[in-house]
Short mmCIF file of C-alpha atoms in Angstrom, two decimals:
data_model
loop_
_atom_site.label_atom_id
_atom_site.label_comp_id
_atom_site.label_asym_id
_atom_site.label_seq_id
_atom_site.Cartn_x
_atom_site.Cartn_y
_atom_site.Cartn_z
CA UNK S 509 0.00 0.00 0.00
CA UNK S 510 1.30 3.52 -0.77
CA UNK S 511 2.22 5.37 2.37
CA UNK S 512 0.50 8.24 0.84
CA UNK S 513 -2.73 6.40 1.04
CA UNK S 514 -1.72 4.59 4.58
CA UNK S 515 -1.85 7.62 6.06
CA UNK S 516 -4.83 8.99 5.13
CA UNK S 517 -6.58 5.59 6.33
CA UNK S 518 -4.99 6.47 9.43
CA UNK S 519 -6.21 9.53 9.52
CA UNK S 520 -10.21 8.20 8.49
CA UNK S 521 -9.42 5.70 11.69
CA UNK S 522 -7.92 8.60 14.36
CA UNK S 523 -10.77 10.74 13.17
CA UNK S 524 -13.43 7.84 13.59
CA UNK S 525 -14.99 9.89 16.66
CA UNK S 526 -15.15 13.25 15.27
CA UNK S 527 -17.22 11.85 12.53
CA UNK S 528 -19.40 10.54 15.24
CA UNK S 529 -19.57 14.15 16.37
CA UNK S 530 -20.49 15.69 13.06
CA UNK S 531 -23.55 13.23 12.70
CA UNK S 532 -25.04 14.21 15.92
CA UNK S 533 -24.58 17.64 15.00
CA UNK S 534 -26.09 17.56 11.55
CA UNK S 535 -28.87 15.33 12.81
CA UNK S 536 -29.82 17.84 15.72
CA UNK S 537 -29.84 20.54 13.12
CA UNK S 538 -31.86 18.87 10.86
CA UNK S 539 -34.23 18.49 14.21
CA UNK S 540 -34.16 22.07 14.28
CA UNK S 541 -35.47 22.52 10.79
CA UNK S 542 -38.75 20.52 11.76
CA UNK S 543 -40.05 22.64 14.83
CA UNK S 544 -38.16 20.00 17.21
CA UNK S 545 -36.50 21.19 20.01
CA UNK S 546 -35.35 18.55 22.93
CA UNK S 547 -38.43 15.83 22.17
CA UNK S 548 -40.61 19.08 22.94
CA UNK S 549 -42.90 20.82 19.81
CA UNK S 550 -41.32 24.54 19.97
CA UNK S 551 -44.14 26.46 20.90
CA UNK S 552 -46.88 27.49 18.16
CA UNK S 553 -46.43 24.70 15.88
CA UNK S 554 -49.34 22.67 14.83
CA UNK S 555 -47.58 19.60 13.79
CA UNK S 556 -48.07 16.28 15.57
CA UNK S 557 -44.95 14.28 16.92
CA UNK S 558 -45.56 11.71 14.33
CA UNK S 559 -45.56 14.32 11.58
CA UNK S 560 -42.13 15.59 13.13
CA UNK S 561 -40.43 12.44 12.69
CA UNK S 562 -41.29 11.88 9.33
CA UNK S 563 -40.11 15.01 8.69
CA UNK S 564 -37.51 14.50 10.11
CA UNK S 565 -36.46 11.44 8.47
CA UNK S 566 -37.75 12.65 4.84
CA UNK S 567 -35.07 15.31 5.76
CA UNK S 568 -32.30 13.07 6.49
CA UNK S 569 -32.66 11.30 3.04
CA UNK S 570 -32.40 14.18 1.21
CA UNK S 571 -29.37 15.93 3.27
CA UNK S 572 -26.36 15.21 1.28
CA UNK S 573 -24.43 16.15 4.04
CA UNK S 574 -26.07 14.19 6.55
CA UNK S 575 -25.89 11.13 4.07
CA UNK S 576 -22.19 11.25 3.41
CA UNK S 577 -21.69 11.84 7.29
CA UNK S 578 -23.99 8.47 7.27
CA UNK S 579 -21.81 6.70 4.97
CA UNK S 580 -18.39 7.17 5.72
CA UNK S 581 -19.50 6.72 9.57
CA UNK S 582 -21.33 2.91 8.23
CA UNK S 583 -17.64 2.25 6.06
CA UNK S 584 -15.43 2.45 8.94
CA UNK S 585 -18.09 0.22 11.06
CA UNK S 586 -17.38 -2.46 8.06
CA UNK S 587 -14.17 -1.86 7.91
CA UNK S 588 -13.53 -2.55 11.90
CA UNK S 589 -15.86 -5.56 12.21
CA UNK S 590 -14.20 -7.15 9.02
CA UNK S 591 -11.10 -7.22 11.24
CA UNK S 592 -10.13 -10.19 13.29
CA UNK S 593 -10.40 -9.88 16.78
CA UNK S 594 -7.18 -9.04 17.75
CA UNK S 595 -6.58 -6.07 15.37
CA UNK S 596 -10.08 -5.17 16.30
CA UNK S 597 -8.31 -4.56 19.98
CA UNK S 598 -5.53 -2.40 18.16
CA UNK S 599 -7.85 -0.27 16.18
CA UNK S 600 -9.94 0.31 18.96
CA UNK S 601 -6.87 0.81 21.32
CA UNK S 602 -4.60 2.97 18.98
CA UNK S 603 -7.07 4.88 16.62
CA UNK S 604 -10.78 5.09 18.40
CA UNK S 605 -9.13 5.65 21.71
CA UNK S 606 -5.90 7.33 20.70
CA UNK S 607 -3.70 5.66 23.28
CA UNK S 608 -0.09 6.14 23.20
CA UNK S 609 1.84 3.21 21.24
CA UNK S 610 3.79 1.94 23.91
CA UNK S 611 0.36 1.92 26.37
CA UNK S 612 -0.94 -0.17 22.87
CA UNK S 613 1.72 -2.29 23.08
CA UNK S 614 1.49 -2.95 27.28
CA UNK S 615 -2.25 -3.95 26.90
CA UNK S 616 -1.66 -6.37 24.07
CA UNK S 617 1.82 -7.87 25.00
CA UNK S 618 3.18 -7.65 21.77
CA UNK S 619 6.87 -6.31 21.21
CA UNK S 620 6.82 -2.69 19.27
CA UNK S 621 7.76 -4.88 16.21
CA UNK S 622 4.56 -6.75 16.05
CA UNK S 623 2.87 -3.75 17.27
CA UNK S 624 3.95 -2.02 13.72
CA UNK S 625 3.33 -5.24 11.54
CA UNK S 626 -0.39 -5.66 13.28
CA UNK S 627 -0.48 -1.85 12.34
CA UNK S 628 -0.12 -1.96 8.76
CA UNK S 629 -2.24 -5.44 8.76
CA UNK S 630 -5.09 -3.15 10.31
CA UNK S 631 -4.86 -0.32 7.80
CA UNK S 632 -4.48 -2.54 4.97
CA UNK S 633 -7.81 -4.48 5.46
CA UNK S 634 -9.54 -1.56 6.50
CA UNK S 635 -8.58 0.22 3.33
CA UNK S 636 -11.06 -1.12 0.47
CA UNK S 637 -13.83 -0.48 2.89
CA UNK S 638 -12.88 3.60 3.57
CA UNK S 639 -10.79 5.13 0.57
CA UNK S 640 -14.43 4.97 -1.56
CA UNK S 641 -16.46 6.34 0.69
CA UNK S 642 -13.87 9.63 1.20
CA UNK S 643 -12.78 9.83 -2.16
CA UNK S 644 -9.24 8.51 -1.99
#
């Protein structure tokens, strides 16, 4: 794999949270846009709960924002649970949790060598699943 494209894998992974973030975000403003505030009706809107949830959901379909935020969020679920178990652990360790390598290395046992060969075994296999979805 080119390092090029490594990285910015490894970047998608680090930034795995923050994409989290965004989706909540977009999906509260979207809220916003259909007279929902908090689970409450803002005051002097006619429009039944159900009503707001359709709308709601009519307006996530059509957000492209909100659906790329969707899919790039879905691609590095695929890409994680594609994973063995035990670079599962390292993903989860290193990139969702953004430990420090050596803590990394402490919880799994592994020498710093295997560490950086599990690594690159991560990234690779996560690769076909996120440099679609963010146009890599």
């Amino acid at each position: 794999m080119r390092r090029d494209l490594f990285r910015a894998v490894e970047g998608v992974l680090f930034n795995y949270h923050a994409l989290i973030k965004q989706l909540n975000l977009r999906e509260e403003f979207i809220k916003s846009k259909c007279n929902y505030f908090d689970g409450f009706i803002k005051p002097g809107s006619s429009s039944t709960s159900t009503s707001i949830e359709e709308n709601v959901l009519l307006l996530k379909e059509k957000d492209p924002e909100y659906q790329l935020l969707q899919t790039k969020v879905k691609a590095i679920k695929y890409a994680y649970e594609s994973l063995p178990k035990h670079l599962q652990r390292l993903v989860s360790l290193y990139y969702f949790d953004q430990l420090d390598r050596d803590v990394v290395i402490e919880e799994l046992a592994i020498s710093e060598r295997e560490f950086y060969r599990q690594r690159r075994k991560a990234v690779e296999r996560c690769a076909p699943f996120i440099l679609g979805p963010f146009g890599m």
